[in-house]
C-alpha positions as MATLAB code, in Angstrom:
seq = 'MSQRFPDVQGGGSLIVAWQVKGKNILVVGGGEVAAGRILHSLNADAKVTVVCPKSGLNDEVAFRVAQQQISHVDRCFEPHDLDGADMVLSAVDDPATSSRIWQFCKERQLPANIADIPSECDFYFGSMYRDGPLQVMVSTNGNGPKMASIVRKKIADTLPQNTGAAIVNVGKLRKKLRDVAPDISEGPKRMKWISNICELWTLEELVKMSDEDMDLVPTFYDANIVPSFDDIHAKSDASNFTSQ';
ca = [
     -26.578  103.575  205.536;
     -28.328  100.675  203.878;
     -31.622  102.549  203.560;
     -32.043  104.319  200.230;
     -33.683  107.710  200.250;
     -35.329  109.423  197.252;
     -33.009  111.360  194.996;
     -33.463  115.116  194.943;
     -34.755  116.346  191.566;
     -34.269  120.091  191.418;
     -36.118  122.430  189.098;
     -39.606  121.511  190.257;
     -42.384  123.459  191.949;
     -43.928  122.896  195.352;
     -47.382  121.764  194.259;
     -49.934  122.569  196.959;
     -53.698  123.056  197.218;
     -53.884  126.754  198.033;
     -56.934  127.533  200.165;
     -58.320  130.888  198.946;
     -61.899  130.634  200.202;
     -63.040  134.152  201.078;
     -59.737  135.672  199.897;
     -59.616  138.652  197.538;
     -58.138  137.796  194.144;
     -57.435  140.581  191.663;
     -57.528  139.643  187.987;
     -56.116  142.127  185.495;
     -57.496  141.566  182.016;
     -60.735  140.199  180.606;
     -59.864  137.847  177.760;
     -59.781  134.060  177.404;
     -56.856  133.538  179.786;
     -58.475  135.792  182.385;
     -61.728  133.842  182.029;
     -59.926  130.610  182.922;
     -58.213  132.216  185.907;
     -61.537  133.617  187.099;
     -63.273  130.247  186.879;
     -60.504  128.533  188.850;
     -60.755  131.247  191.508;
     -64.551  131.040  191.768;
     -64.368  127.242  192.010;
     -62.110  127.785  195.027;
     -64.725  130.130  196.601;
     -62.544  133.237  196.306;
     -63.822  136.800  195.946;
     -62.797  138.007  192.497;
     -62.331  141.551  191.215;
     -61.541  142.127  187.535;
     -59.837  145.281  186.326;
     -60.335  145.766  182.597;
     -62.121  148.210  180.282;
     -65.599  146.903  179.473;
     -64.656  146.745  175.798;
     -61.936  144.206  176.666;
     -64.214  141.673  178.374;
     -64.905  138.492  176.457;
     -68.351  136.881  176.558;
     -67.624  134.636  179.543;
     -66.155  137.371  181.721;
     -68.950  139.762  180.737;
     -71.472  137.086  181.729;
     -69.900  136.661  185.178;
     -69.937  140.425  185.662;
     -73.608  140.601  184.642;
     -74.455  137.730  187.006;
     -72.582  139.552  189.807;
     -70.339  136.540  190.321;
     -67.368  138.921  190.234;
     -66.719  142.625  190.792;
     -65.658  144.730  187.818;
     -63.559  147.890  187.581;
     -64.145  149.407  184.134;
     -60.711  150.862  183.329;
     -57.067  149.921  182.941;
     -54.966  148.822  185.899;
     -53.759  151.341  188.454;
     -51.385  150.547  191.357;
     -54.001  151.247  194.030;
     -56.047  148.348  192.629;
     -53.716  146.149  194.676;
     -55.105  147.579  197.924;
     -56.821  144.752  199.815;
     -55.777  142.039  197.345;
     -54.495  138.700  198.643;
     -53.384  137.411  195.230;
     -52.929  138.931  191.777;
     -53.479  137.241  188.417;
     -52.377  139.293  185.424;
     -53.672  138.236  182.007;
     -52.998  141.128  179.626;
     -51.269  141.091  176.238;
     -48.946  144.014  176.988;
     -45.570  142.709  178.303;
     -44.553  146.126  179.652;
     -47.776  146.458  181.645;
     -47.422  142.876  182.885;
     -43.891  143.522  184.158;
     -45.016  146.734  185.819;
     -47.784  144.851  187.661;
     -45.211  142.237  188.719;
     -42.942  144.913  190.182;
     -45.807  146.479  192.130;
     -46.726  143.051  193.501;
     -43.119  142.407  194.576;
     -43.019  145.724  196.412;
     -46.132  144.708  198.347;
     -45.067  141.066  198.729;
     -48.252  139.909  197.001;
     -48.220  136.441  195.371;
     -48.744  136.900  191.654;
     -49.051  134.997  188.397;
     -48.169  136.899  185.220;
     -49.538  135.007  182.225;
     -46.980  133.901  179.606;
     -44.006  135.197  181.626;
     -42.816  132.230  183.760;
     -39.942  134.209  185.265;
     -42.450  136.664  186.721;
     -44.654  134.118  188.483;
     -44.723  133.047  192.112;
     -46.834  130.066  191.044;
     -48.141  128.450  187.864;
     -51.542  127.282  186.770;
     -51.574  123.671  185.632;
     -54.052  121.733  183.547;
     -56.888  120.752  185.874;
     -59.207  117.727  186.018;
     -62.170  118.036  188.389;
     -64.647  115.438  189.622;
     -66.424  116.748  192.714;
     -63.826  116.973  195.504;
     -61.198  115.292  193.335;
     -58.772  117.695  191.680;
     -55.825  116.538  189.611;
     -53.367  119.150  188.360;
     -50.619  118.592  185.823;
     -47.846  121.182  185.720;
     -44.938  121.521  183.320;
     -43.402  124.321  185.430;
     -44.192  126.830  182.714;
     -42.455  124.867  179.939;
     -45.374  123.520  177.933;
     -49.011  124.308  178.837;
     -50.309  122.308  175.866;
     -48.354  119.252  176.977;
     -49.888  119.615  180.442;
     -53.331  119.497  178.835;
     -52.456  116.366  176.843;
     -51.117  114.552  179.925;
     -54.122  115.629  182.002;
     -56.532  114.165  179.447;
     -54.651  110.860  179.457;
     -54.824  110.704  183.255;
     -58.520  111.588  183.261;
     -59.261  108.823  180.753;
     -57.838  106.232  183.153;
     -59.983  107.307  186.143;
     -63.365  105.664  186.789;
     -66.251  108.099  186.342;
     -67.490  107.568  189.900;
     -64.209  108.413  191.644;
     -65.573  111.729  192.898;
     -68.636  110.083  194.479;
     -66.417  107.586  196.297;
     -64.319  110.430  197.706;
     -67.447  112.239  198.909;
     -68.488  109.133  200.855;
     -65.034  108.699  202.368;
     -65.183  112.312  203.521;
     -68.520  111.688  205.228;
     -67.127  108.556  206.871;
     -64.118  110.481  208.203;
     -66.438  112.997  209.871;
     -68.432  110.212  211.512;
     -65.233  108.609  212.746;
     -64.138  111.883  214.349;
     -67.397  111.826  216.329;
     -66.589  108.302  217.545;
     -62.947  109.105  218.368;
     -62.640  112.891  218.753;
     -59.448  112.905  220.833;
     -56.491  114.504  219.029;
     -54.248  111.639  220.129;
     -56.408  109.309  218.036;
     -55.441  111.175  214.855;
     -52.751  108.775  213.564;
     -54.916  105.728  214.312;
     -57.937  107.298  212.571;
     -55.886  108.122  209.484;
     -54.444  104.611  209.287;
     -57.831  102.994  209.813;
     -59.520  105.078  207.100;
     -56.598  104.350  204.762;
     -57.120  100.622  205.330;
     -60.820  100.985  204.524;
     -59.958  102.721  201.250;
     -57.505   99.970  200.338;
     -59.801   97.077  201.317;
     -63.004   98.326  199.712;
     -63.390   98.614  195.955;
     -64.283  101.928  194.370;
     -67.734  100.573  193.551;
     -68.284   99.577  197.195;
     -67.266  103.024  198.410;
     -69.770  104.571  195.998;
     -72.541  102.225  197.178;
     -71.918  103.020  200.865;
     -75.227  104.203  202.313;
     -75.859  106.419  205.348;
     -76.699  103.261  207.296;
     -73.388  101.708  206.236;
     -71.537  104.830  207.380;
     -73.134  104.524  210.817;
     -72.059  100.880  211.100;
     -68.471  101.142  209.835;
     -67.149  103.185  212.821;
     -68.547  100.599  215.266;
     -65.575   98.383  214.324;
     -63.039  101.105  215.127;
     -62.570  100.546  218.867;
     -61.790   96.879  218.233;
     -59.276   97.968  215.600;
     -61.042   95.814  213.012;
     -61.172   96.947  209.396;
     -64.485   95.536  208.152;
     -65.104   94.509  204.590;
     -68.150   95.714  202.667;
     -69.690   92.273  203.184;
     -69.052   92.485  206.950;
     -71.028   95.722  207.118;
     -73.977   94.304  205.231;
     -73.948   91.115  207.284;
     -74.132   93.209  210.463;
     -76.855   95.362  208.933;
     -78.911   92.290  207.971;
     -78.470   90.809  211.454;
     -79.529   94.069  213.077;
     -82.607   94.304  210.889;
     -83.523   90.668  211.643;
     -83.198   91.251  215.404;
     -85.357   94.338  215.307;
     -88.195   92.510  213.527;
];
């Protein structure tokens, strides 16, 4: 075959955006690593329970307990703590305890991450950059967390500061377009049309898109026309002139 397909590169991870909103995440431990895991989980709107003696909580975890952002079990881990959990994040310094938690999770088929033991992880935490709805994760597949942080910072430095705002506006526009063309069969056309808008408009134009602009853009959809930012404002000016 003349067509060339991508080469398979084994040894990677399947990087996905795991939706845990409303799910129960159990965090074992209360130190710095646990604090990072907790923040990631709360940012994803999960329900978090921390199992750790009160004396082992660092300032950040103690603050989240005091603010009732998370539930706290003031003792060391016990197997029944896994009851009702959808995911387990272990962040304790005791390797024997960590491996024991991993075995309990395997018996219950619970997805788990055991800090600092890559071989006992169903998934890894990468270095995360966040700007509103934009999330960029860099993973080294457990080989070098510090390197992931360095690469993430370099990527973040190349992104315009208003990228998140542009994405928010595109999300709003997608919802308006679904109202104009709600039929499921329109899905591929909608996706292609929105993609063309994103490619045609500059980031600055996407950020500047007003609610009025968002109402006008979908009016070009039925004609299968991808309007430029100037087209939208020309139509807006004409509409305003007519209404005067």
